[in-house]
Coordinates of C-alpha atoms and ligand atoms in Angstrom, one line a residue:
M1 CA 95.8 350.1 161.5
N2 CA 97.3 352.0 164.5
P3 CA 98.1 355.5 164.6
H4 CA 102.2 354.9 164.8
H5 CA 101.5 353.3 161.6
H6 CA 99.1 356.2 160.0
H7 CA 101.9 358.5 161.2
H8 CA 104.5 357.3 158.8
H9 CA 102.7 357.0 156.4
H10 CA 101.0 360.2 155.5
P11 CA 103.2 362.7 156.7
A12 CA 102.9 365.3 154.4
L13 CA 99.5 366.1 156.5
F14 CA 101.3 367.4 159.3
Q15 CA 101.4 371.3 158.4
P16 CA 102.7 372.5 161.9
K17 CA 103.0 375.8 163.2
A18 CA 105.4 378.1 165.6
R19 CA 103.0 378.0 169.2
M20 CA 104.1 378.7 172.6
L21 CA 103.7 375.4 174.3
V22 CA 99.9 374.9 175.7
P23 CA 99.9 373.4 179.1
L24 CA 97.2 370.9 178.7
I25 CA 97.7 366.7 178.7
V26 CA 96.1 365.2 176.3
I27 CA 96.3 361.4 177.9
P28 CA 94.3 362.2 181.2
A29 CA 95.7 358.5 182.8
L30 CA 99.1 359.9 182.0
L31 CA 98.2 362.8 184.5
A32 CA 96.1 361.1 186.8
S33 CA 99.0 358.8 187.4
S34 CA 101.6 361.9 187.7
S35 CA 100.1 364.8 189.0
P36 CA 98.8 363.9 192.4
V37 CA 96.7 367.1 192.8
G38 CA 94.0 366.6 190.4
A39 CA 93.0 366.4 186.9
K40 CA 91.5 370.1 187.5
S41 CA 94.7 372.0 188.3
P42 CA 97.5 371.6 185.3
H43 CA 100.6 370.2 186.8
P44 CA 103.0 373.5 187.6
A45 CA 106.1 372.0 185.0
A46 CA 103.1 371.5 182.2
S47 CA 104.9 374.8 181.1
I48 CA 108.0 373.9 180.9
K49 CA 108.3 373.9 177.3
G50 CA 109.0 370.4 175.4
L51 CA 108.6 368.9 178.5
H52 CA 107.8 365.4 178.0
P53 CA 104.2 364.8 181.0
D54 CA 105.9 362.0 182.3
K55 CA 108.5 364.2 183.6
Y56 CA 106.6 366.8 184.9
D57 CA 107.5 365.7 188.5
R58 CA 111.0 366.1 188.3
Y59 CA 110.5 369.6 187.5
V60 CA 109.9 371.2 190.3
P61 CA 111.8 373.7 191.7
S62 CA 113.9 372.6 194.8
S63 CA 113.6 374.8 197.9
K64 CA 116.5 376.6 197.0
D65 CA 114.7 377.2 193.6
T66 CA 117.6 374.1 191.4
F67 CA 116.7 372.0 189.1
T68 CA 119.2 368.4 189.3
C69 CA 119.9 366.7 186.1
L70 CA 117.9 363.5 185.5
S71 CA 121.7 361.6 185.8
G72 CA 125.1 361.8 184.8
S73 CA 128.1 361.8 186.9
G74 CA 127.1 363.6 190.1
K75 CA 123.9 364.6 189.3
K76 CA 124.6 368.6 188.6
T77 CA 122.1 371.0 190.2
I78 CA 121.9 374.2 188.6
P79 CA 119.5 377.1 189.7
F80 CA 116.0 376.3 188.2
S81 CA 116.4 378.9 185.9
A82 CA 119.4 377.4 183.9
V83 CA 116.4 375.4 182.3
N84 CA 115.4 375.9 178.9
D85 CA 118.0 379.0 179.1
D86 CA 119.1 378.2 175.3
Y87 CA 122.5 376.7 177.3
C88 CA 123.6 372.9 178.3
D89 CA 124.0 372.2 181.7
C90 CA 123.6 368.5 181.9
E91 CA 125.6 366.0 180.4
D92 CA 122.2 364.3 179.5
G93 CA 120.8 367.0 178.2
S94 CA 117.9 367.6 180.6
D95 CA 118.0 370.9 181.3
E96 CA 116.8 371.5 177.8
P97 CA 113.8 369.8 176.9
G98 CA 112.5 372.5 175.2
T99 CA 115.2 374.6 173.4
S100 CA 118.0 372.9 170.9
A101 CA 121.2 373.3 173.0
C102 CA 121.8 369.7 174.8
R103 CA 122.3 367.3 172.1
W104 CA 120.6 364.3 172.8
S105 CA 117.7 366.0 174.8
T106 CA 114.2 365.4 173.2
F107 CA 111.1 368.1 172.2
Y108 CA 107.6 367.2 173.4
C109 CA 105.1 368.1 170.8
H110 CA 101.8 368.4 172.8
N111 CA 99.6 368.6 168.9
K112 CA 96.7 369.0 171.0
G113 CA 94.4 367.9 168.6
H114 CA 95.7 365.7 167.3
I115 CA 98.6 362.6 169.0
P116 CA 101.7 364.1 170.8
A117 CA 105.2 363.3 169.5
S118 CA 108.7 364.0 170.7
I119 CA 111.7 364.9 168.2
L120 CA 115.1 365.3 168.1
S121 CA 116.4 368.4 169.8
S122 CA 118.0 369.5 166.9
R123 CA 115.1 370.1 164.9
V124 CA 113.5 372.8 167.2
G125 CA 114.3 376.3 166.2
D126 CA 115.5 375.3 162.7
G127 CA 112.3 377.6 160.7
I128 CA 111.3 373.5 159.7
C129 CA 108.1 373.0 160.1
D130 CA 108.2 369.5 161.7
P131 CA 105.0 367.5 160.3
E132 CA 105.1 365.5 163.9
C133 CA 104.8 368.8 165.3
C134 CA 101.9 369.7 164.1
D135 CA 100.7 372.6 166.4
G136 CA 104.3 374.3 165.5
S137 CA 105.6 374.5 169.2
D138 CA 109.2 373.3 168.1
E139 CA 109.4 377.1 166.5
S140 CA 109.4 380.0 167.7
E141 CA 105.8 381.6 167.8
G142 CA 104.1 382.6 164.8
V143 CA 107.0 380.6 162.0
C144 CA 104.5 377.5 162.2
P145 CA 101.0 377.3 162.0
D146 CA 98.9 375.1 164.8
V147 CA 97.2 372.6 161.7
C148 CA 96.9 370.0 164.4
V149 CA 92.9 369.7 164.6
A150 CA 92.3 369.8 160.7
I151 CA 95.1 366.7 161.1
G152 CA 93.6 365.4 164.0
Q153 CA 90.7 365.1 161.6
E154 CA 91.8 363.6 158.9
F155 CA 93.8 361.4 160.9
R156 CA 90.4 360.9 162.9
A157 CA 88.4 360.5 159.6
G158 CA 91.1 357.8 158.4
L159 CA 91.3 355.7 160.6
E160 CA 87.7 355.9 160.8
E161 CA 87.6 355.0 157.2
E162 CA 90.5 352.2 157.7
R163 CA 88.1 350.8 160.1
K164 CA 85.1 350.6 157.8
R165 CA 88.1 349.2 155.5
R166 CA 89.0 347.1 157.7
K167 CA 84.9 346.0 158.6
T168 CA 83.7 345.1 155.3
G169 CA 86.7 343.5 154.7
S170 CA 86.5 341.1 157.3
K171 CA 83.2 340.6 156.0
I172 CA 84.2 338.8 153.6
R173 CA 87.3 338.0 155.0
S174 CA 84.6 335.7 157.3
S175 CA 83.2 334.8 153.8
Y176 CA 86.9 333.1 153.0
I177 CA 86.6 331.6 156.2
A178 CA 83.7 329.9 156.0
F179 CA 84.6 328.5 152.7
A180 CA 87.4 327.4 154.4
E181 CA 85.2 325.3 157.0
K182 CA 83.3 324.0 154.2
E183 CA 86.4 322.5 152.0
K184 CA 88.4 321.4 155.2
K185 CA 84.7 319.3 156.1
R186 CA 84.4 318.3 152.2
L187 CA 88.3 317.2 152.4
E188 CA 87.4 315.6 155.8
A189 CA 84.8 313.4 155.0
D190 CA 86.6 313.3 151.7
V191 CA 89.6 311.3 153.3
I192 CA 87.3 309.1 155.5
K193 CA 85.7 307.9 152.2
Y194 CA 88.5 307.0 150.3
S195 CA 90.3 305.5 153.1
N196 CA 87.1 303.5 153.4
L197 CA 87.3 303.0 149.6
V198 CA 91.0 301.7 149.8
K199 CA 90.7 299.3 152.8
D200 CA 87.1 297.7 150.3
K201 CA 89.7 298.0 147.7
E202 CA 93.0 296.4 149.1
R203 CA 90.4 293.5 150.0
E204 CA 88.4 293.1 146.6
V205 CA 92.6 293.2 145.3
E206 CA 93.1 290.4 147.4
K207 CA 90.6 288.6 146.8
A208 CA 91.0 288.4 142.6
R209 CA 94.4 287.6 143.4
Q210 CA 93.0 284.2 145.4
V211 CA 90.4 283.5 142.8
V212 CA 93.9 284.3 139.8
E213 CA 95.4 281.7 142.2
E214 CA 92.9 279.2 142.8
V215 CA 92.2 279.8 139.1
E216 CA 95.4 278.7 138.6
Q217 CA 95.6 276.0 140.5
G218 CA 92.1 274.7 139.5
Q219 CA 93.2 274.9 135.8
G220 CA 96.3 272.5 137.0
E221 CA 94.1 270.4 138.9
M222 CA 91.6 269.6 136.2
M223 CA 94.2 268.9 133.4
E224 CA 95.8 266.3 135.9
K225 CA 92.2 265.0 136.4
R226 CA 91.6 265.1 132.8
K227 CA 94.5 264.1 131.3
N228 CA 94.4 260.6 133.7
S229 CA 90.6 260.1 132.1
P230 CA 89.5 257.5 129.8
L231 CA 89.5 259.1 127.3
Y232 CA 92.3 260.9 127.1
T233 CA 94.4 258.4 127.8
S234 CA 92.9 255.9 125.5
L235 CA 93.4 259.2 122.3
L236 CA 97.1 259.2 123.5
A237 CA 96.9 255.1 123.2
H238 CA 95.2 256.0 119.3
R239 CA 98.6 258.4 118.6
L240 CA 101.0 256.0 119.5
S241 CA 99.3 253.5 117.3
L242 CA 98.7 255.9 114.8
S243 CA 102.5 256.7 114.8
R244 CA 103.9 252.9 115.0
L245 CA 101.0 251.8 112.0
R246 CA 102.9 254.9 109.8
S247 CA 106.8 253.5 110.3
R248 CA 105.2 250.0 109.7
T249 CA 103.8 250.7 106.6
T250 CA 107.0 253.3 105.1
R251 CA 108.7 250.1 106.6
L252 CA 106.5 247.7 104.4
E253 CA 106.4 250.3 101.4
S254 CA 110.7 250.6 101.1
E255 CA 110.4 246.1 101.1
L256 CA 107.7 246.6 99.0
D257 CA 109.5 248.5 96.4
V258 CA 113.0 246.1 97.5
L259 CA 110.5 243.3 95.7
K260 CA 108.8 244.9 93.1
S261 CA 112.0 245.8 91.2
I262 CA 113.3 242.7 91.9
F263 CA 110.6 240.9 90.2
E264 CA 110.3 243.9 87.6
D265 CA 113.7 242.5 86.7
L266 CA 112.7 239.0 86.5
V267 CA 109.2 239.5 84.6
R268 CA 111.1 241.0 81.7
S269 CA 114.7 238.6 82.2
Y270 CA 113.3 235.3 82.1
N271 CA 113.2 232.7 79.0
P272 CA 109.9 231.3 79.5
N273 CA 111.5 228.3 77.0
Y274 CA 113.6 227.0 80.4
Q275 CA 110.7 224.3 82.4
D276 CA 111.2 225.6 85.2
M277 CA 107.5 226.1 86.5
A278 CA 108.7 227.6 90.1
V279 CA 109.9 230.5 88.6
R280 CA 107.4 230.6 85.8
A281 CA 104.6 231.2 88.3
A282 CA 106.4 233.6 90.1
A283 CA 106.5 235.7 87.3
M284 CA 103.0 235.3 85.9
G285 CA 102.0 236.1 89.3
Y286 CA 103.7 239.1 89.7
M287 CA 102.3 239.9 86.3
E288 CA 98.8 239.4 87.2
I289 CA 98.7 241.3 90.0
Y290 CA 101.0 244.6 88.3
H291 CA 101.5 243.6 84.4
D292 CA 97.6 243.1 84.1
G293 CA 98.9 239.2 83.0
K294 CA 101.1 240.4 80.0
T295 CA 104.6 240.2 79.5
P296 CA 106.5 244.2 79.7
P297 CA 108.4 244.9 77.1
A298 CA 111.7 244.9 77.5
E299 CA 113.8 247.6 78.9
G300 CA 114.8 250.1 76.0
S301 CA 113.1 248.9 73.2
G302 CA 111.6 250.8 70.9
T303 CA 107.5 250.2 71.0
G304 CA 107.4 251.0 74.3
V305 CA 105.2 254.0 74.0
E306 CA 102.3 252.5 72.2
E307 CA 101.8 249.1 74.7
E308 CA 101.9 251.9 77.8
E309 CA 98.9 253.5 76.0
T310 CA 96.8 250.1 75.7
R311 CA 97.7 249.3 78.4
R312 CA 96.3 252.0 80.5
E313 CA 93.6 252.3 78.4
E314 CA 92.4 248.7 79.3
V315 CA 93.2 249.6 82.9
D316 CA 90.9 252.5 82.6
G317 CA 88.3 250.4 81.1
E318 CA 87.8 247.7 82.8
G319 CA 89.2 248.9 85.9
E320 CA 90.0 248.1 89.3
P321 CA 93.4 247.1 90.3
V322 CA 93.8 243.5 91.4
V323 CA 94.7 245.4 94.9
D324 CA 91.7 246.3 95.9
E325 CA 90.1 243.7 97.2
S326 CA 86.7 245.0 99.0
G327 CA 86.3 246.6 96.0
E328 CA 83.8 249.5 97.0
G329 CA 85.6 252.3 94.1
E330 CA 83.6 255.0 96.1
E331 CA 85.6 254.6 99.0
K332 CA 89.0 255.1 96.9
E333 CA 88.5 258.8 97.4
E334 CA 88.3 258.6 101.7
E335 CA 91.8 256.9 101.1
I336 CA 93.4 258.7 103.7
K337 CA 96.8 260.7 102.6
D338 CA 100.2 260.4 104.2
E339 CA 99.5 264.3 105.1
E340 CA 96.9 263.9 106.3
L341 CA 97.7 261.2 109.4
E342 CA 101.1 263.6 109.6
E343 CA 98.5 266.4 110.7
L344 CA 96.3 263.7 112.8
E345 CA 99.5 262.8 114.7
K346 CA 100.5 267.1 115.4
V347 CA 96.9 268.0 116.5
D348 CA 98.3 269.2 120.5
L349 CA 95.9 266.9 122.9
M350 CA 97.0 269.4 125.7
G351 CA 95.8 272.1 123.9
L352 CA 92.8 269.9 123.7
L353 CA 92.6 269.1 127.1
V354 CA 92.7 273.6 128.1
G355 CA 89.8 275.0 128.6
W356 CA 87.2 271.6 127.9
E357 CA 84.7 271.9 130.6
D358 CA 84.4 268.6 132.4
G359 CA 82.1 265.7 130.9
S360 CA 79.2 266.9 131.9
V361 CA 78.5 269.8 129.3
S362 CA 75.5 269.1 127.2
G363 CA 76.4 268.6 122.9
A364 CA 75.4 272.3 121.8
G365 CA 78.0 273.5 125.1
K366 CA 80.3 271.3 124.3
E367 CA 81.1 272.3 120.3
D368 CA 81.1 275.9 121.9
T369 CA 83.7 276.0 124.5
L370 CA 85.5 274.2 121.6
R371 CA 85.1 276.6 119.5
E372 CA 86.3 278.7 122.4
F373 CA 89.5 276.1 122.6
V374 CA 90.0 277.1 118.8
L375 CA 89.2 280.6 118.4
Y376 CA 91.4 281.5 122.0
N377 CA 93.9 279.0 122.5
L378 CA 95.3 278.0 119.2
A379 CA 96.9 281.5 118.7
N380 CA 98.5 281.6 121.7
Y381 CA 100.2 278.2 121.3
I382 CA 101.5 279.7 117.9
P383 CA 104.9 281.2 118.4
D384 CA 104.7 284.7 117.3
P385 CA 107.5 284.1 114.1
L386 CA 104.2 281.7 113.0
L387 CA 101.5 283.6 113.6
E388 CA 101.0 284.7 110.1
S389 CA 100.7 281.2 109.6
Y390 CA 98.0 280.8 111.9
D391 CA 95.0 280.9 109.6
F392 CA 96.6 278.4 107.1
L393 CA 97.6 276.1 110.2
R394 CA 93.7 276.8 111.6
S395 CA 91.8 276.1 108.4
G396 CA 93.6 272.5 108.5
L397 CA 93.0 271.8 111.8
L398 CA 89.3 272.5 111.8
Y399 CA 88.8 270.3 108.6
W400 CA 89.7 267.6 110.7
L401 CA 87.5 268.8 113.8
I402 CA 84.7 269.1 110.7
K403 CA 85.7 265.7 109.0
F404 CA 85.1 264.1 112.1
S405 CA 82.4 266.2 113.1
V406 CA 83.6 267.7 116.1
V407 CA 82.7 271.2 114.7
D408 CA 79.7 272.5 112.9
P409 CA 81.4 273.1 110.2
S410 CA 78.0 275.4 109.4
T411 CA 79.5 277.8 112.1
T412 CA 82.0 280.4 110.2
F413 CA 85.2 281.6 112.2
S414 CA 86.1 285.1 111.8
S415 CA 89.9 285.2 110.4
S416 CA 91.2 287.6 112.6
V417 CA 94.6 286.9 113.8
P418 CA 94.3 287.5 117.7
K419 CA 97.1 289.3 119.7
P420 CA 100.5 288.1 119.9
H421 CA 101.1 287.8 123.5
S422 CA 98.4 286.9 125.1
S423 CA 99.5 284.5 127.4
V424 CA 99.0 280.7 127.6
E425 CA 96.1 280.3 129.9
S426 CA 92.6 279.8 129.6
P427 CA 90.1 281.9 129.2
Q428 CA 88.9 281.7 133.5
T429 CA 92.6 282.7 134.2
S430 CA 92.9 285.1 131.9
A431 CA 89.4 287.1 133.5
A432 CA 91.0 286.9 136.7
R433 CA 94.0 288.7 135.9
Q434 CA 91.9 290.7 134.1
S435 CA 90.2 291.3 136.6
L436 CA 92.8 291.2 139.3
N437 CA 94.4 293.8 137.0
S438 CA 91.6 296.5 137.2
A439 CA 90.8 296.4 140.8
T440 CA 94.5 297.0 141.7
I441 CA 94.4 299.9 138.7
S442 CA 91.1 300.7 140.7
L443 CA 93.2 300.8 144.3
S444 CA 95.7 302.7 143.2
D445 CA 94.3 305.5 141.6
T446 CA 91.6 305.6 145.3
Q447 CA 95.1 305.7 146.8
A448 CA 96.3 308.4 145.0
S449 CA 93.0 310.6 145.7
L450 CA 93.7 309.7 149.1
T451 CA 97.0 311.1 148.8
S452 CA 95.7 313.8 147.2
T453 CA 92.9 315.2 149.1
Q454 CA 95.4 314.5 152.8
A455 CA 97.9 317.2 151.3
S456 CA 95.1 319.3 150.5
L457 CA 93.6 319.4 154.3
S458 CA 97.2 319.6 155.2
D459 CA 97.7 322.4 153.0
L460 CA 94.7 323.8 154.5
A461 CA 95.7 324.2 157.7
T462 CA 99.7 325.6 157.2
K463 CA 99.7 327.5 154.3
F464 CA 96.3 329.3 153.7
G465 CA 96.2 331.5 157.2
P466 CA 95.5 330.8 160.3
K467 CA 91.5 330.0 159.5
G468 CA 92.3 329.4 156.1
E469 CA 91.4 332.5 155.0
W470 CA 93.0 332.6 152.1
K471 CA 92.2 329.5 150.7
K472 CA 89.5 331.1 148.4
L473 CA 92.2 332.6 146.4
D474 CA 94.0 329.9 145.3
G475 CA 94.1 330.5 142.0
T476 CA 93.1 333.1 142.0
C477 CA 94.4 336.4 139.8
I478 CA 95.0 339.7 140.0
E479 CA 96.6 342.1 137.1
K480 CA 98.1 345.1 136.2
N481 CA 98.4 346.9 132.7
L482 CA 101.2 349.9 133.1
G483 CA 101.8 349.8 129.4
E484 CA 104.9 347.5 128.1
Y485 CA 103.7 344.7 130.4
T486 CA 100.9 343.6 132.0
Y487 CA 102.0 341.7 135.6
E488 CA 99.4 339.5 136.4
L489 CA 99.7 337.2 140.0
C490 CA 97.9 334.3 140.3
F491 CA 97.9 333.6 144.1
F492 CA 99.7 330.7 145.6
G493 CA 100.9 330.0 141.5
A494 CA 102.4 331.8 139.3
A495 CA 103.4 335.6 138.9
T496 CA 104.0 336.4 135.1
Q497 CA 105.0 339.2 133.1
K498 CA 102.8 339.9 130.0
G499 CA 104.3 341.3 127.0
N500 CA 102.3 343.7 125.7
K501 CA 104.1 345.0 122.5
G502 CA 104.7 342.2 120.8
G503 CA 106.9 340.9 123.8
G504 CA 106.9 337.2 125.1
N505 CA 105.7 336.7 128.7
N506 CA 108.6 336.1 131.5
S507 CA 107.9 333.2 134.7
L508 CA 108.4 336.0 137.6
G509 CA 108.1 333.1 139.8
R510 CA 106.1 330.7 141.6
F511 CA 104.5 331.0 144.8
N512 CA 107.3 330.1 147.4
S513 CA 106.3 331.4 151.4
W514 CA 104.8 333.7 153.0
N515 CA 106.8 336.6 155.4
Y516 CA 110.0 336.0 153.1
D517 CA 112.1 338.6 155.4
S518 CA 111.0 336.7 158.4
S519 CA 109.9 340.1 160.0
A520 CA 107.1 339.1 161.5
E521 CA 106.4 335.9 164.0
E522 CA 104.2 333.2 162.3
G523 CA 100.2 333.7 162.9
T524 CA 100.5 337.8 163.2
E525 CA 98.7 339.7 161.0
A526 CA 101.8 341.5 159.5
Y527 CA 103.4 337.6 158.8
Y528 CA 100.7 337.1 156.3
S529 CA 101.2 341.0 154.8
K530 CA 104.1 339.4 152.6
Q531 CA 104.1 336.4 150.0
L532 CA 107.5 335.5 148.2
Y533 CA 107.3 333.7 144.5
D534 CA 110.4 332.8 143.0
M535 CA 112.3 331.3 140.6
G536 CA 111.0 332.6 137.6
A537 CA 113.1 333.2 134.4
K538 CA 116.1 333.6 134.8
C539 CA 117.8 337.3 133.6
W540 CA 120.3 337.5 131.4
N541 CA 123.4 338.1 133.3
G542 CA 121.4 338.3 136.8
P543 CA 119.3 336.2 139.1
H544 CA 116.3 334.4 138.8
R545 CA 112.9 336.2 138.2
S546 CA 111.2 336.7 141.5
V547 CA 108.5 339.0 143.0
K548 CA 107.6 340.4 146.4
L549 CA 104.4 341.2 147.3
Q550 CA 103.3 343.2 150.0
L551 CA 99.4 343.0 150.7
Y552 CA 97.1 345.5 152.5
C553 CA 93.7 345.1 153.4
A554 CA 91.4 345.6 151.1
K555 CA 87.8 345.3 149.8
E556 CA 89.1 344.1 146.4
N557 CA 91.6 341.5 145.2
E558 CA 93.5 344.3 143.3
L559 CA 96.9 344.5 141.9
L560 CA 98.0 348.0 142.7
S561 CA 101.5 348.6 141.4
V562 CA 104.4 346.8 140.6
V563 CA 108.0 347.8 140.8
E564 CA 111.5 346.3 139.7
A565 CA 113.3 347.6 142.6
E566 CA 116.2 345.7 141.5
K567 CA 116.3 343.6 137.6
C568 CA 114.4 341.4 137.9
E569 CA 113.3 341.3 141.1
Y570 CA 109.9 342.8 141.3
V571 CA 108.0 344.2 144.5
F572 CA 103.8 344.3 144.1
T573 CA 101.5 345.6 146.4
A574 CA 98.1 344.6 145.7
T575 CA 94.9 344.4 148.2
S576 CA 93.0 341.9 149.3
P577 CA 90.4 341.3 151.9
A578 CA 91.9 337.8 153.4
L579 CA 94.3 340.1 155.0
C580 CA 91.3 342.3 156.8
W581 CA 91.7 340.8 159.9
P582 CA 88.5 341.8 162.1
E583 CA 89.7 344.4 165.2
A584 CA 89.6 342.2 168.1
E585 CA 92.0 340.1 166.5
D586 CA 93.9 342.9 166.0
A587 CA 93.4 344.8 169.1
S588 CA 96.7 343.4 171.7
S589 CA 99.0 344.2 168.6
S590 CA 97.3 347.7 167.5
S591 CA 97.3 348.1 172.2
S592 CA 100.8 347.4 172.8
S593 CA 102.3 349.1 169.9
T594 CA 100.4 352.6 171.0
K595 CA 101.6 352.3 174.3
D596 CA 105.7 352.1 172.6
E597 CA 104.9 355.4 171.2
L598 CA 103.6 357.3 174.1
Ligands
MAN1 C1 112.9 341.8 130.8 C2 112.0 342.1 131.2 C3 112.8 343.5 132.8 C4 114.3 343.0 132.7 C5 114.7 342.1 131.7 C6 116.2 342.2 132.0 O1 112.9 342.5 129.2 O2 112.0 341.0 132.5 O3 112.0 343.7 133.4 O4 114.3 344.2 133.7 O5 113.9 341.8 130.8 O6 117.1 341.7 131.1

């Protein structure tokens, strides 16, 4: 903190007293430049009350003992005795540096033991001890005591304290900077790591995509090959034959039905007394086959029931229907049923081709593959509405597979219904797709990590101070209990007003920017002493709540005060070591403002 600063912050410390001008030069450098006579003897003009040392040379009496006004029309010349005679002669007020006679002149207080100052001449001799003139030189003797030595001591002690505070704080700040540097290195390493990972993963995705393509293509080629295999061609021929045989059987059965009904009529109604041997032989032959050689009763006859029963007994007893000419009774149960033939015809031959390994697989392997295809593919071929009957369909198919010794019946199959919507593809294609999917997900995860790391890195360079010193405080919260509310501020995060008496919390905003009033140049210490948090909860009939944070250097991160300056506009005052720039960094601005004051 520079002297100028201090001046305005501790005005109450100045208690000047009335004193005659003490002809002592405070700044030796100025004296040396303005007094060629030498530093030892005081300048003759030094005794002129309220005169700034810079102007001493202009207040040397002329040979005619006159004084010429420093500026103004005609540069009026007056007797030297008219200087400080409490009457304003010069337009620019230059003849009255030590009185209140001229409106525009200023009064210079030497403030020996402290720091010189200038006040407006209107405040000279008004009976008020102006704090700026701690030596009391602006008032008549005895009115204001000279407290400059005490004030000066206190001021220098304050400066020293401030210097120490800054020194301690800047050590902590250095540790913040070190943290930021580490963080920067870590982030840079991460960027490289993630960039490389992204490249790797891009290659992985590309590879996985190729595998999918190859598998899909290979699957197509393999299917072609399989379709052209003698086994499949033969199977197709068998199926065709089966269809043809089934329709021929159907046709023959219906023809047979017609013939049978003709013969039924004939054997019931022909007259054996007619000597037509051909008709008789035909009727006898039919009865031999279908009625055990007996004449069936005429239609509508009352004794039909008894005779039926007798005939049945005889059939059961002696046995064989004449149709079964091969005559092996045990084979009867193996006679294939119509529905079974139908099931056989429905078997999805293409489905059987999918997922089937090449002919070289061993018997056991073949069974495994088959089981796989049964469990895997069958569900895929079933439209969603039919999935419920999947178990039924599958057991039907399995029946045949087991019956024809394709599948080992000792193997039990779980009846869990596979997920619907699984795509119609082979396990290989599905696996390839799955690894493409996970490679793609992994790639985009890595890309997200890369993006966020790059964002953190660029924040580190722009958002967290010239040396990244504020990064350490990213997310650190400070708070102060003020009775009704506890106010909390999380650096670069949210500011909150928390009700202590049952009231809820109000958002006071989120970090928006540094130096909200654009009063300081970016990169200066002043720039980083102000933060704006805005877009908090909307005020009833007012603006969104916002916080203007004023920061000072101290070794603690501490919220000192909260004032609601305007309704829903809060001013927070806080300290942080992050703002404790070392003196060297601050030197240029300090010296320039000191010069301005002098
Ligand atoms: C709440 C608090 C106050 C604010 C009023 C405005 O009571 O956030 O700080 O002034 O709302 O209505």
